[in-house]
Amino acid sequence: MIPSVKERKKAWVQPAQCVACGACVGSCPRGAIRVVKGVFAQVDPVLCVGCGKCMRICPAGAIRQEGPK
């Protein structure tokens, strides 16, 4: 069973681990991710639906997911 959008975990980035490659930006179906000053990616929690695509594609393993608030 696929969790509803409300139950899905939101993505967040560990800036120190991010290599700012932009792979996550292109993978996000909601456009919830942007690269800040070419240094690290940042996820907009309002737009993120917790699909996990960014987490799976990140070559540095810098993206994590947290539970619903």
mmCIF file of C-alpha atoms in Angstrom:
data_model
loop_
_atom_site.group_PDB
_atom_site.id
_atom_site.type_symbol
_atom_site.label_atom_id
_atom_site.label_comp_id
_atom_site.label_asym_id
_atom_site.label_seq_id
_atom_site.Cartn_x
_atom_site.Cartn_y
_atom_site.Cartn_z
ATOM 1 C CA MET A 1 0.000 0.000 0.000
ATOM 2 C CA ILE A 2 1.365 3.427 -0.977
ATOM 3 C CA PRO A 3 1.150 5.995 1.841
ATOM 4 C CA SER A 4 -0.989 9.072 1.251
ATOM 5 C CA VAL A 5 0.854 12.319 0.560
ATOM 6 C CA LYS A 6 0.154 13.465 4.134
ATOM 7 C CA GLU A 7 1.792 10.315 5.550
ATOM 8 C CA ARG A 8 4.910 10.473 3.354
ATOM 9 C CA LYS A 9 8.161 11.720 4.815
ATOM 10 C CA LYS A 10 9.486 15.089 3.636
ATOM 11 C CA ALA A 11 12.991 15.285 2.184
ATOM 12 C CA TRP A 12 15.786 17.412 3.640
ATOM 13 C CA VAL A 13 19.431 17.917 2.677
ATOM 14 C CA GLN A 14 22.563 17.620 4.805
ATOM 15 C CA PRO A 15 24.443 20.655 3.411
ATOM 16 C CA ALA A 16 27.898 19.417 4.452
ATOM 17 C CA GLN A 17 27.381 16.245 2.421
ATOM 18 C CA CYS A 18 25.779 17.832 -0.656
ATOM 19 C CA VAL A 19 28.024 18.254 -3.727
ATOM 20 C CA ALA A 20 25.557 20.616 -5.489
ATOM 21 C CA CYS A 21 25.431 18.428 -8.607
ATOM 22 C CA GLY A 22 21.752 19.250 -9.246
ATOM 23 C CA ALA A 23 20.658 15.659 -9.867
ATOM 24 C CA CYS A 24 17.933 16.023 -7.247
ATOM 25 C CA VAL A 25 16.615 19.218 -8.850
ATOM 26 C CA GLY A 26 15.926 17.420 -12.118
ATOM 27 C CA SER A 27 14.422 14.403 -10.396
ATOM 28 C CA CYS A 28 11.809 16.280 -8.356
ATOM 29 C CA PRO A 29 8.365 16.080 -9.984
ATOM 30 C CA ARG A 30 7.120 19.054 -7.913
ATOM 31 C CA GLY A 31 10.059 21.432 -8.420
ATOM 32 C CA ALA A 32 10.620 21.490 -4.659
ATOM 33 C CA ILE A 33 14.426 21.524 -4.790
ATOM 34 C CA ARG A 34 16.879 24.250 -5.744
ATOM 35 C CA VAL A 35 20.640 24.603 -5.450
ATOM 36 C CA VAL A 36 21.546 27.510 -3.166
ATOM 37 C CA LYS A 37 24.493 29.655 -4.332
ATOM 38 C CA GLY A 38 25.969 26.639 -6.132
ATOM 39 C CA VAL A 39 26.917 25.162 -2.758
ATOM 40 C CA PHE A 40 24.097 22.861 -1.607
ATOM 41 C CA ALA A 41 20.549 21.813 -2.437
ATOM 42 C CA GLN A 42 17.557 22.976 -0.434
ATOM 43 C CA VAL A 43 14.100 21.367 -0.302
ATOM 44 C CA ASP A 44 10.911 23.411 0.021
ATOM 45 C CA PRO A 45 8.882 21.361 2.538
ATOM 46 C CA VAL A 46 5.630 22.916 1.320
ATOM 47 C CA LEU A 47 6.152 21.613 -2.217
ATOM 48 C CA CYS A 48 7.795 18.295 -1.283
ATOM 49 C CA VAL A 49 5.406 15.329 -1.426
ATOM 50 C CA GLY A 50 7.913 12.830 -0.041
ATOM 51 C CA CYS A 51 8.159 10.648 -3.144
ATOM 52 C CA GLY A 52 11.829 9.846 -2.412
ATOM 53 C CA LYS A 53 13.077 10.295 -5.998
ATOM 54 C CA CYS A 54 15.670 12.867 -4.929
ATOM 55 C CA MET A 55 16.952 10.644 -2.143
ATOM 56 C CA ARG A 56 17.408 7.696 -4.506
ATOM 57 C CA ILE A 57 19.225 9.717 -7.185
ATOM 58 C CA CYS A 58 21.590 11.686 -4.903
ATOM 59 C CA PRO A 59 25.149 10.431 -5.605
ATOM 60 C CA ALA A 60 26.438 11.845 -2.304
ATOM 61 C CA GLY A 61 23.687 10.374 -0.122
ATOM 62 C CA ALA A 62 23.017 13.866 1.239
ATOM 63 C CA ILE A 63 19.221 13.687 1.147
ATOM 64 C CA ARG A 64 17.220 12.193 3.995
ATOM 65 C CA GLN A 65 13.530 11.963 4.817
ATOM 66 C CA GLU A 66 11.778 12.830 8.045
ATOM 67 C CA GLY A 67 8.395 11.810 9.366
ATOM 68 C CA PRO A 68 5.280 13.985 9.142
ATOM 69 C CA LYS A 69 5.105 16.879 11.579
#
